[in-house]
Amino acid sequence: MVKVAVLAAGGIGQPLSLLLKSHPQVTELSLYDIVNSPGVAADLSHICTKAKVTGYKGQENLDAALAGCEIVVIPAGIPRKPGMTRDDLFNINAGIVKGLAEAIAKNCPKAFTCIISNPVNSTVPICAEVFKKAGTYDPKRLFGVTLLDIVRSSTFVSECKGTNPQETKVTVIGGHSGVTIVPLLSQVKGLTFSQEEVEALTHRIQFGGDEVVKAKDGAGSATLSMAYAAARFVDSLIEGAFMKKPVVECAYVESPLAAADGCSFFASAIELGPSGAEKILPIGPLSDYEQGLYKACVEQLKTNIAKGVNFVNQAA
Ligand code: NAD
Ligand code: LMR
């Protein structure tokens, strides 16, 4: 029932495509990369699920890869090595995301676009600016995938409290890098935390990505946990938008929530429905500690957003 494109068949793109190949509602899976995608697609195509998988390699096949796609997921671009920030990826990944966004605007302007490529705080505004220039921008259809922060929060909190991670729900707002990641532990239902626990968990959630980058020791960043998180986001999007069963997930979208503090994009809980980001849910009450986290978040986030917006407008 749904045609999905995954733009990049690398560390994230491959396991994400594997998970999407098994999704009962995905009938076509279009896998694009500048290298390797036909082989990965051939491999996936032997799995006995109904999604038809096609691999497209090289810029000259990008239009064909996107034709008729209803959901496009973008994990294209270089990952971090130890010692790098996500912002250090900007110089290479900004241009990659801009090119892919132009192709989406041309070939499947109504697709729900889900951006994984870092720095997410800037690549989502880049995509929005490209869509605006093409006259195709619908803020309800563009998402930065921050769900890995929520997945990590569920894991780390459940390890701390001995709960079932699948039932441990944590809302994470802000952006997707270091101090812009703001977990709202004060809002976790049924659990209370000491200040020491709050500070340790917050730090681990904010810098969980660095933990993986360090452990992989130069071989990249999170791929498998990211594929899990992205597949869950696509599943929720399919349920909300195509099966009309509203679902709440966190994502980074154009949002009024921190607009007064200079941030036109902000991650929060959103209700996914037929039009995409149907409702942006309120942040809710913050503890004093979380108010401090919020202040640090918006200071950095507004700079990251402006950098993405300027990249597209200066390049014009
Ligand atoms: P990777 O190097 O394993 O794979 C990246 C793929 O992108 C490669 O196959 C490469 O050929 C492809 N690529 C490069 N330019 C392209 C283009 N113009 N069009 C299509 N494909 C292109 O990297 P990875 O581990 O899969 O990570 C990809 C990105 O995802 C990185 O920027 C990383 O920082 C980011 N990431 C984000 C999150 C998140 O939570 N949002 C989590 C993990 C990683
Ligand atoms: C993550 O949170 O794991 C990703 O954003 C990748 C990274 O660079 O840390």
mmCIF file of C-alpha atoms and ligand atoms in Angstrom:
data_model
loop_
_atom_site.group_PDB
_atom_site.id
_atom_site.type_symbol
_atom_site.label_atom_id
_atom_site.label_comp_id
_atom_site.label_asym_id
_atom_site.label_seq_id
_atom_site.Cartn_x
_atom_site.Cartn_y
_atom_site.Cartn_z
ATOM 1 C CA MET A 1 0.000 0.000 0.000
ATOM 2 C CA VAL A 2 2.928 2.386 0.548
ATOM 3 C CA LYS A 3 5.954 3.032 -1.654
ATOM 4 C CA VAL A 4 9.021 3.990 0.366
ATOM 5 C CA ALA A 5 12.407 5.237 -0.820
ATOM 6 C CA VAL A 6 15.563 4.903 1.258
ATOM 7 C CA LEU A 7 18.202 7.316 -0.037
ATOM 8 C CA ALA A 8 21.535 5.641 0.832
ATOM 9 C CA ALA A 9 22.379 1.990 1.216
ATOM 10 C CA GLY A 10 25.143 2.417 3.788
ATOM 11 C CA GLY A 11 25.478 1.562 7.474
ATOM 12 C CA ILE A 12 21.943 2.736 8.307
ATOM 13 C CA GLY A 13 20.326 2.323 4.889
ATOM 14 C CA GLN A 14 20.947 -1.444 4.723
ATOM 15 C CA PRO A 15 19.456 -2.565 8.057
ATOM 16 C CA LEU A 16 16.676 0.026 7.689
ATOM 17 C CA SER A 17 15.795 -1.439 4.291
ATOM 18 C CA LEU A 18 15.851 -4.920 5.799
ATOM 19 C CA LEU A 19 13.317 -3.837 8.438
ATOM 20 C CA LEU A 20 11.139 -2.039 5.885
ATOM 21 C CA LYS A 21 11.205 -5.059 3.552
ATOM 22 C CA SER A 22 9.381 -6.913 6.336
ATOM 23 C CA HIS A 23 6.777 -4.207 6.920
ATOM 24 C CA PRO A 24 3.318 -5.510 5.959
ATOM 25 C CA GLN A 25 2.189 -2.167 4.521
ATOM 26 C CA VAL A 26 5.268 -1.486 2.392
ATOM 27 C CA THR A 27 4.593 -2.739 -1.118
ATOM 28 C CA GLU A 28 7.548 -1.122 -2.904
ATOM 29 C CA LEU A 29 10.988 -0.241 -1.596
ATOM 30 C CA SER A 30 13.248 1.941 -3.697
ATOM 31 C CA LEU A 31 16.879 1.884 -2.623
ATOM 32 C CA TYR A 32 19.164 4.619 -3.963
ATOM 33 C CA ASP A 33 22.870 5.286 -3.435
ATOM 34 C CA ILE A 34 25.827 6.479 -5.438
ATOM 35 C CA VAL A 35 27.425 3.038 -4.852
ATOM 36 C CA ASN A 36 26.375 -0.552 -4.036
ATOM 37 C CA SER A 37 22.580 -0.160 -4.095
ATOM 38 C CA PRO A 38 21.791 -2.687 -6.883
ATOM 39 C CA GLY A 39 23.613 -5.453 -4.981
ATOM 40 C CA VAL A 40 21.930 -4.623 -1.689
ATOM 41 C CA ALA A 41 18.548 -4.500 -3.441
ATOM 42 C CA ALA A 42 19.144 -7.859 -5.169
ATOM 43 C CA ASP A 43 20.007 -9.415 -1.807
ATOM 44 C CA LEU A 44 16.908 -7.967 -0.096
ATOM 45 C CA SER A 45 14.667 -8.944 -3.009
ATOM 46 C CA HIS A 46 15.080 -12.655 -2.175
ATOM 47 C CA ILE A 47 13.342 -12.220 1.187
ATOM 48 C CA CYS A 48 9.858 -13.732 1.027
ATOM 49 C CA THR A 49 7.824 -10.656 1.948
ATOM 50 C CA LYS A 50 5.630 -8.759 -0.487
ATOM 51 C CA ALA A 51 7.594 -5.488 -0.836
ATOM 52 C CA LYS A 52 9.161 -5.250 -4.294
ATOM 53 C CA VAL A 53 12.716 -3.952 -3.930
ATOM 54 C CA THR A 54 14.507 -2.016 -6.668
ATOM 55 C CA GLY A 55 18.046 -0.676 -6.492
ATOM 56 C CA TYR A 56 19.073 2.549 -8.224
ATOM 57 C CA LYS A 57 22.680 3.623 -8.500
ATOM 58 C CA GLY A 58 24.057 7.019 -9.424
ATOM 59 C CA GLN A 59 22.661 10.503 -9.894
ATOM 60 C CA GLU A 60 21.291 9.626 -13.343
ATOM 61 C CA ASN A 61 18.876 7.152 -11.697
ATOM 62 C CA LEU A 62 17.705 9.353 -8.815
ATOM 63 C CA ASP A 63 14.553 10.585 -10.589
ATOM 64 C CA ALA A 64 13.482 6.999 -11.304
ATOM 65 C CA ALA A 65 14.203 6.002 -7.695
ATOM 66 C CA LEU A 66 11.836 8.669 -6.398
ATOM 67 C CA ALA A 67 8.979 8.338 -8.881
ATOM 68 C CA GLY A 68 5.710 7.691 -7.050
ATOM 69 C CA CYS A 69 7.281 7.464 -3.583
ATOM 70 C CA GLU A 70 5.015 8.358 -0.669
ATOM 71 C CA ILE A 71 7.634 8.209 2.092
ATOM 72 C CA VAL A 72 11.291 9.113 1.553
ATOM 73 C CA VAL A 73 13.869 8.398 4.263
ATOM 74 C CA ILE A 74 17.320 10.013 3.940
ATOM 75 C CA PRO A 75 20.299 8.430 5.705
ATOM 76 C CA ALA A 76 22.800 9.685 3.043
ATOM 77 C CA GLY A 77 26.026 11.307 4.134
ATOM 78 C CA ILE A 78 29.168 10.798 6.136
ATOM 79 C CA PRO A 79 29.080 9.733 9.803
ATOM 80 C CA ARG A 80 31.243 11.052 12.660
ATOM 81 C CA LYS A 81 34.625 9.782 13.758
ATOM 82 C CA PRO A 82 35.864 10.177 17.355
ATOM 83 C CA GLY A 83 36.549 13.804 18.240
ATOM 84 C CA MET A 84 34.037 15.214 15.733
ATOM 85 C CA THR A 85 30.777 17.005 16.467
ATOM 86 C CA ARG A 86 27.721 16.503 14.272
ATOM 87 C CA ASP A 87 28.208 20.070 13.059
ATOM 88 C CA ASP A 88 31.613 19.023 11.663
ATOM 89 C CA LEU A 89 29.636 16.944 9.118
ATOM 90 C CA PHE A 90 27.847 20.029 7.785
ATOM 91 C CA ASN A 91 30.265 20.892 4.986
ATOM 92 C CA ILE A 92 29.760 17.553 3.233
ATOM 93 C CA ASN A 93 26.266 16.502 4.275
ATOM 94 C CA ALA A 94 24.553 19.868 3.663
ATOM 95 C CA GLY A 95 25.221 19.611 -0.072
ATOM 96 C CA ILE A 96 24.168 15.950 -0.198
ATOM 97 C CA VAL A 97 20.834 16.661 1.533
ATOM 98 C CA LYS A 98 20.227 19.758 -0.618
ATOM 99 C CA GLY A 99 20.666 17.725 -3.818
ATOM 100 C CA LEU A 100 18.370 14.957 -2.616
ATOM 101 C CA ALA A 101 15.731 17.475 -1.469
ATOM 102 C CA GLU A 102 15.745 19.084 -4.936
ATOM 103 C CA ALA A 103 15.104 15.677 -6.466
ATOM 104 C CA ILE A 104 12.226 14.987 -4.041
ATOM 105 C CA ALA A 105 10.635 18.356 -4.885
ATOM 106 C CA LYS A 106 10.853 17.441 -8.564
ATOM 107 C CA ASN A 107 9.760 13.804 -8.480
ATOM 108 C CA CYS A 108 7.522 13.204 -5.443
ATOM 109 C CA PRO A 109 6.635 16.606 -3.956
ATOM 110 C CA LYS A 110 3.880 15.183 -1.749
ATOM 111 C CA ALA A 111 6.067 12.537 -0.110
ATOM 112 C CA PHE A 112 6.589 12.512 3.646
ATOM 113 C CA THR A 113 10.319 13.236 3.973
ATOM 114 C CA CYS A 114 12.212 11.874 6.982
ATOM 115 C CA ILE A 115 15.778 13.113 7.460
ATOM 116 C CA ILE A 116 18.372 11.108 9.337
ATOM 117 C CA SER A 117 21.545 12.697 7.874
ATOM 118 C CA ASN A 118 23.451 14.799 10.391
ATOM 119 C CA PRO A 119 23.554 17.478 11.534
ATOM 120 C CA VAL A 120 19.754 17.012 11.724
ATOM 121 C CA ASN A 121 19.381 20.426 13.440
ATOM 122 C CA SER A 122 20.574 22.002 10.149
ATOM 123 C CA THR A 123 19.733 19.448 7.434
ATOM 124 C CA VAL A 124 15.970 19.671 8.111
ATOM 125 C CA PRO A 125 15.965 23.493 7.654
ATOM 126 C CA ILE A 126 18.038 22.951 4.473
ATOM 127 C CA CYS A 127 15.390 20.601 3.130
ATOM 128 C CA ALA A 128 12.603 23.045 4.075
ATOM 129 C CA GLU A 129 14.330 25.913 2.238
ATOM 130 C CA VAL A 130 14.790 23.783 -0.885
ATOM 131 C CA PHE A 131 11.107 22.805 -0.820
ATOM 132 C CA LYS A 132 10.093 26.462 -0.291
ATOM 133 C CA LYS A 133 12.102 27.510 -3.340
ATOM 134 C CA ALA A 134 10.446 24.762 -5.377
ATOM 135 C CA GLY A 135 6.996 25.807 -4.079
ATOM 136 C CA THR A 136 6.361 22.326 -2.637
ATOM 137 C CA TYR A 137 6.940 22.914 1.103
ATOM 138 C CA ASP A 138 4.377 21.477 3.496
ATOM 139 C CA PRO A 139 5.749 21.702 7.056
ATOM 140 C CA LYS A 140 3.518 18.832 8.135
ATOM 141 C CA ARG A 141 5.340 16.492 5.743
ATOM 142 C CA LEU A 142 8.959 17.135 6.730
ATOM 143 C CA PHE A 143 10.513 15.402 9.757
ATOM 144 C CA GLY A 144 13.933 15.222 11.346
ATOM 145 C CA VAL A 145 14.226 11.722 12.789
ATOM 146 C CA THR A 146 15.176 12.161 16.465
ATOM 147 C CA LEU A 147 13.601 8.916 17.604
ATOM 148 C CA LEU A 148 16.975 7.371 18.466
ATOM 149 C CA ASP A 149 17.106 9.793 21.406
ATOM 150 C CA ILE A 150 13.774 8.429 22.637
ATOM 151 C CA VAL A 151 14.860 4.819 22.057
ATOM 152 C CA ARG A 152 18.046 5.454 24.061
ATOM 153 C CA SER A 153 16.100 7.201 26.808
ATOM 154 C CA SER A 154 13.779 4.212 27.204
ATOM 155 C CA THR A 155 16.795 1.904 27.411
ATOM 156 C CA PHE A 156 18.877 3.979 29.849
ATOM 157 C CA VAL A 157 15.936 4.821 32.140
ATOM 158 C CA SER A 158 14.773 1.212 32.242
ATOM 159 C CA GLU A 159 18.341 0.063 33.068
ATOM 160 C CA CYS A 160 18.378 2.562 35.948
ATOM 161 C CA LYS A 161 14.907 1.751 37.269
ATOM 162 C CA GLY A 162 14.480 -1.935 36.394
ATOM 163 C CA THR A 163 11.455 -1.290 34.166
ATOM 164 C CA ASN A 164 10.483 -2.818 30.823
ATOM 165 C CA PRO A 165 12.155 -0.603 28.170
ATOM 166 C CA GLN A 166 9.273 -1.130 25.737
ATOM 167 C CA GLU A 167 6.884 0.389 28.252
ATOM 168 C CA THR A 168 9.194 3.134 29.515
ATOM 169 C CA LYS A 169 8.252 6.277 27.607
ATOM 170 C CA VAL A 170 10.393 9.404 27.735
ATOM 171 C CA THR A 171 9.653 12.578 25.778
ATOM 172 C CA VAL A 172 12.758 14.233 24.342
ATOM 173 C CA ILE A 173 12.491 17.775 22.993
ATOM 174 C CA GLY A 174 14.811 20.283 21.307
ATOM 175 C CA GLY A 175 17.161 19.052 18.597
ATOM 176 C CA HIS A 176 19.523 16.178 17.890
ATOM 177 C CA SER A 177 23.035 16.980 19.135
ATOM 178 C CA GLY A 178 24.595 17.296 22.584
ATOM 179 C CA VAL A 179 22.968 19.992 24.697
ATOM 180 C CA THR A 180 20.136 20.499 22.191
ATOM 181 C CA ILE A 181 18.824 17.053 23.240
ATOM 182 C CA VAL A 182 16.501 17.708 26.209
ATOM 183 C CA PRO A 183 14.987 14.625 27.899
ATOM 184 C CA LEU A 184 11.973 15.398 30.086
ATOM 185 C CA LEU A 185 12.529 12.933 32.923
ATOM 186 C CA SER A 186 10.191 14.889 35.221
ATOM 187 C CA GLN A 187 7.325 13.855 32.909
ATOM 188 C CA VAL A 188 8.011 10.093 32.907
ATOM 189 C CA LYS A 189 4.835 8.470 34.203
ATOM 190 C CA GLY A 190 5.118 6.373 37.359
ATOM 191 C CA LEU A 191 8.844 7.050 38.023
ATOM 192 C CA THR A 192 10.730 9.537 40.166
ATOM 193 C CA PHE A 193 14.439 10.263 39.986
ATOM 194 C CA SER A 194 17.010 11.688 42.411
ATOM 195 C CA GLN A 195 18.861 14.777 41.152
ATOM 196 C CA GLU A 196 21.957 12.601 40.770
ATOM 197 C CA GLU A 197 20.021 10.153 38.559
ATOM 198 C CA VAL A 198 18.529 13.004 36.524
ATOM 199 C CA GLU A 199 21.961 14.490 35.818
ATOM 200 C CA ALA A 200 23.602 11.153 34.965
ATOM 201 C CA LEU A 201 20.727 10.021 32.716
ATOM 202 C CA THR A 202 20.464 13.395 30.994
ATOM 203 C CA HIS A 203 24.182 13.378 30.196
ATOM 204 C CA ARG A 204 24.047 9.817 28.869
ATOM 205 C CA ILE A 205 21.023 10.567 26.661
ATOM 206 C CA GLN A 206 22.585 13.794 25.339
ATOM 207 C CA PHE A 207 25.879 12.080 24.542
ATOM 208 C CA GLY A 208 24.677 8.540 23.701
ATOM 209 C CA GLY A 209 25.778 9.045 20.098
ATOM 210 C CA ASP A 210 29.334 9.790 21.258
ATOM 211 C CA GLU A 211 29.346 6.551 23.243
ATOM 212 C CA VAL A 212 28.794 4.586 20.011
ATOM 213 C CA VAL A 213 31.216 6.702 17.949
ATOM 214 C CA LYS A 214 33.918 6.057 20.566
ATOM 215 C CA ALA A 215 33.191 2.313 20.748
ATOM 216 C CA LYS A 216 33.262 1.969 16.934
ATOM 217 C CA ASP A 217 36.664 3.678 17.049
ATOM 218 C CA GLY A 218 36.726 5.308 13.627
ATOM 219 C CA ALA A 219 34.335 2.891 11.878
ATOM 220 C CA GLY A 220 31.345 5.244 12.043
ATOM 221 C CA SER A 221 28.406 5.950 14.329
ATOM 222 C CA ALA A 222 25.160 4.273 15.359
ATOM 223 C CA THR A 223 23.681 2.263 12.485
ATOM 224 C CA LEU A 224 21.659 -0.666 13.906
ATOM 225 C CA SER A 225 19.936 1.235 16.717
ATOM 226 C CA MET A 226 19.309 4.056 14.234
ATOM 227 C CA ALA A 227 17.789 1.653 11.721
ATOM 228 C CA TYR A 228 15.507 0.344 14.494
ATOM 229 C CA ALA A 229 14.486 3.901 15.439
ATOM 230 C CA ALA A 230 13.876 4.971 11.825
ATOM 231 C CA ALA A 231 11.847 1.839 11.076
ATOM 232 C CA ARG A 232 9.712 2.583 14.132
ATOM 233 C CA PHE A 233 9.211 6.158 12.926
ATOM 234 C CA VAL A 234 8.197 4.988 9.432
ATOM 235 C CA ASP A 235 5.858 2.419 10.998
ATOM 236 C CA SER A 236 4.194 5.150 13.098
ATOM 237 C CA LEU A 237 3.950 7.417 10.052
ATOM 238 C CA ILE A 238 2.290 4.650 8.040
ATOM 239 C CA GLU A 239 -0.122 3.976 10.879
ATOM 240 C CA GLY A 240 -0.998 7.666 11.391
ATOM 241 C CA ALA A 241 -0.944 8.914 7.814
ATOM 242 C CA PHE A 242 -2.038 5.916 5.753
ATOM 243 C CA MET A 243 -4.032 3.752 8.167
ATOM 244 C CA LYS A 244 -5.595 6.766 9.895
ATOM 245 C CA LYS A 245 -4.834 5.589 13.433
ATOM 246 C CA PRO A 246 -3.260 8.660 15.096
ATOM 247 C CA VAL A 247 0.080 7.892 16.788
ATOM 248 C CA VAL A 248 2.231 10.092 19.005
ATOM 249 C CA GLU A 249 5.996 10.098 18.391
ATOM 250 C CA CYS A 250 8.738 12.666 18.918
ATOM 251 C CA ALA A 251 10.261 14.317 15.831
ATOM 252 C CA TYR A 252 12.005 17.526 14.802
ATOM 253 C CA VAL A 253 9.614 19.661 12.764
ATOM 254 C CA GLU A 254 8.799 23.261 11.982
ATOM 255 C CA SER A 255 7.176 24.266 15.236
ATOM 256 C CA PRO A 256 5.866 27.240 17.195
ATOM 257 C CA LEU A 257 7.032 25.776 20.524
ATOM 258 C CA ALA A 258 10.389 27.595 20.760
ATOM 259 C CA ALA A 259 9.752 30.258 18.115
ATOM 260 C CA ALA A 260 9.818 32.983 20.783
ATOM 261 C CA ASP A 261 13.382 31.880 21.576
ATOM 262 C CA GLY A 262 14.511 32.058 17.941
ATOM 263 C CA CYS A 263 13.996 28.402 16.952
ATOM 264 C CA SER A 264 11.623 27.831 14.026
ATOM 265 C CA PHE A 265 12.282 24.068 14.197
ATOM 266 C CA PHE A 266 11.972 22.076 17.398
ATOM 267 C CA ALA A 267 11.601 18.431 18.377
ATOM 268 C CA SER A 268 8.653 17.480 20.569
ATOM 269 C CA ALA A 269 5.883 14.940 20.802
ATOM 270 C CA ILE A 270 3.684 15.219 17.726
ATOM 271 C CA GLU A 271 0.535 13.460 16.655
ATOM 272 C CA LEU A 272 0.976 11.752 13.286
ATOM 273 C CA GLY A 273 -2.182 11.646 11.192
ATOM 274 C CA PRO A 274 -3.387 11.802 7.576
ATOM 275 C CA SER A 275 -1.650 15.130 6.875
ATOM 276 C CA GLY A 276 1.581 14.085 8.652
ATOM 277 C CA ALA A 277 2.483 16.171 11.710
ATOM 278 C CA GLU A 278 -1.196 16.665 12.494
ATOM 279 C CA LYS A 279 -0.715 18.237 15.948
ATOM 280 C CA ILE A 280 2.350 19.532 17.768
ATOM 281 C CA LEU A 281 1.759 18.666 21.400
ATOM 282 C CA PRO A 282 2.646 21.178 24.139
ATOM 283 C CA ILE A 283 5.962 20.828 25.980
ATOM 284 C CA GLY A 284 4.185 20.617 29.353
ATOM 285 C CA PRO A 285 5.599 21.630 32.731
ATOM 286 C CA LEU A 286 9.414 21.624 33.059
ATOM 287 C CA SER A 287 11.395 21.176 36.279
ATOM 288 C CA ASP A 288 13.905 23.922 37.191
ATOM 289 C CA TYR A 289 16.701 21.676 35.895
ATOM 290 C CA GLU A 290 14.888 21.122 32.584
ATOM 291 C CA GLN A 291 14.315 24.862 32.224
ATOM 292 C CA GLY A 292 18.102 25.268 32.377
ATOM 293 C CA LEU A 293 18.522 22.535 29.740
ATOM 294 C CA TYR A 294 15.944 24.262 27.534
ATOM 295 C CA LYS A 295 17.850 27.572 27.705
ATOM 296 C CA ALA A 296 21.132 25.928 26.680
ATOM 297 C CA CYS A 297 19.310 24.042 23.924
ATOM 298 C CA VAL A 298 17.717 27.034 22.209
ATOM 299 C CA GLU A 299 20.967 29.033 22.284
ATOM 300 C CA GLN A 300 22.718 26.385 20.186
ATOM 301 C CA LEU A 301 19.734 25.244 18.148
ATOM 302 C CA LYS A 302 18.945 28.672 16.733
ATOM 303 C CA THR A 303 22.508 28.923 15.374
ATOM 304 C CA ASN A 304 22.241 25.445 13.798
ATOM 305 C CA ILE A 305 18.911 26.353 12.142
ATOM 306 C CA ALA A 306 20.245 29.663 10.784
ATOM 307 C CA LYS A 307 23.285 27.854 9.356
ATOM 308 C CA GLY A 308 21.029 25.505 7.360
ATOM 309 C CA VAL A 309 18.734 28.295 6.136
ATOM 310 C CA ASN A 310 21.701 30.455 5.076
ATOM 311 C CA PHE A 311 23.365 27.549 3.270
ATOM 312 C CA VAL A 312 20.479 27.297 0.805
ATOM 313 C CA ASN A 313 19.865 31.005 0.443
ATOM 314 C CA GLN A 314 23.518 31.970 -0.017
ATOM 315 C CA ALA A 315 24.024 29.190 -2.539
ATOM 316 C CA ALA A 316 21.158 30.580 -4.642
HETATM 317 P P1 NAD B 1 27.607 5.363 5.992
HETATM 318 O O1 NAD B 1 28.878 6.033 5.594
HETATM 319 O O2 NAD B 1 27.662 3.942 6.442
HETATM 320 O O3 NAD B 1 26.573 5.419 4.789
HETATM 321 C C1 NAD B 1 26.282 6.618 4.140
HETATM 322 C C2 NAD B 1 25.866 6.292 2.730
HETATM 323 O O4 NAD B 1 25.516 7.519 2.083
HETATM 324 C C3 NAD B 1 26.986 5.641 1.874
HETATM 325 O O5 NAD B 1 26.528 4.398 1.353
HETATM 326 C C4 NAD B 1 27.235 6.665 0.779
HETATM 327 O O6 NAD B 1 27.587 6.087 -0.465
HETATM 328 C C5 NAD B 1 25.866 7.344 0.726
HETATM 329 N N1 NAD B 1 25.875 8.622 0.027
HETATM 330 C C6 NAD B 1 26.807 9.586 0.018
HETATM 331 N N2 NAD B 1 26.414 10.586 -0.791
HETATM 332 C C7 NAD B 1 25.203 10.242 -1.280
HETATM 333 C C8 NAD B 1 24.280 10.852 -2.162
HETATM 334 N N3 NAD B 1 24.513 12.043 -2.712
HETATM 335 N N4 NAD B 1 23.129 10.210 -2.423
HETATM 336 C C9 NAD B 1 22.854 9.013 -1.870
HETATM 337 N N5 NAD B 1 23.694 8.383 -1.042
HETATM 338 C C10 NAD B 1 24.851 8.994 -0.753
HETATM 339 O O7 NAD B 1 26.923 6.288 7.108
HETATM 340 P P2 NAD B 1 25.725 5.899 8.102
HETATM 341 O O8 NAD B 1 26.282 5.295 9.323
HETATM 342 O O9 NAD B 1 24.680 5.186 7.336
HETATM 343 O O10 NAD B 1 25.218 7.362 8.516
HETATM 344 C C11 NAD B 1 24.568 8.188 7.587
HETATM 345 C C12 NAD B 1 24.200 9.530 8.213
HETATM 346 O O11 NAD B 1 23.238 9.347 9.258
HETATM 347 C C13 NAD B 1 25.370 10.270 8.858
HETATM 348 O O12 NAD B 1 25.285 11.640 8.525
HETATM 349 C C14 NAD B 1 25.139 10.081 10.351
HETATM 350 O O13 NAD B 1 25.698 11.108 11.124
HETATM 351 C C15 NAD B 1 23.630 10.110 10.404
HETATM 352 N N6 NAD B 1 23.037 9.522 11.610
HETATM 353 C C16 NAD B 1 21.944 10.138 12.137
HETATM 354 C C17 NAD B 1 21.323 9.622 13.253
HETATM 355 C C18 NAD B 1 20.118 10.294 13.829
HETATM 356 O O14 NAD B 1 19.754 10.007 14.975
HETATM 357 N N7 NAD B 1 19.419 11.139 13.102
HETATM 358 C C19 NAD B 1 21.804 8.447 13.843
HETATM 359 C C20 NAD B 1 22.918 7.829 13.289
HETATM 360 C C21 NAD B 1 23.540 8.381 12.160
HETATM 361 C C1 LMR B 2 23.564 9.352 17.038
HETATM 362 O O1 LMR B 2 22.943 10.019 17.869
HETATM 363 O O2 LMR B 2 23.965 8.197 17.283
HETATM 364 C C2 LMR B 2 23.791 9.915 15.666
HETATM 365 O O3 LMR B 2 23.417 11.247 15.573
HETATM 366 C C3 LMR B 2 25.168 9.674 15.144
HETATM 367 C C4 LMR B 2 26.224 10.464 15.857
HETATM 368 O O4 LMR B 2 27.015 11.124 15.169
HETATM 369 O O5 LMR B 2 26.307 10.404 17.085
#
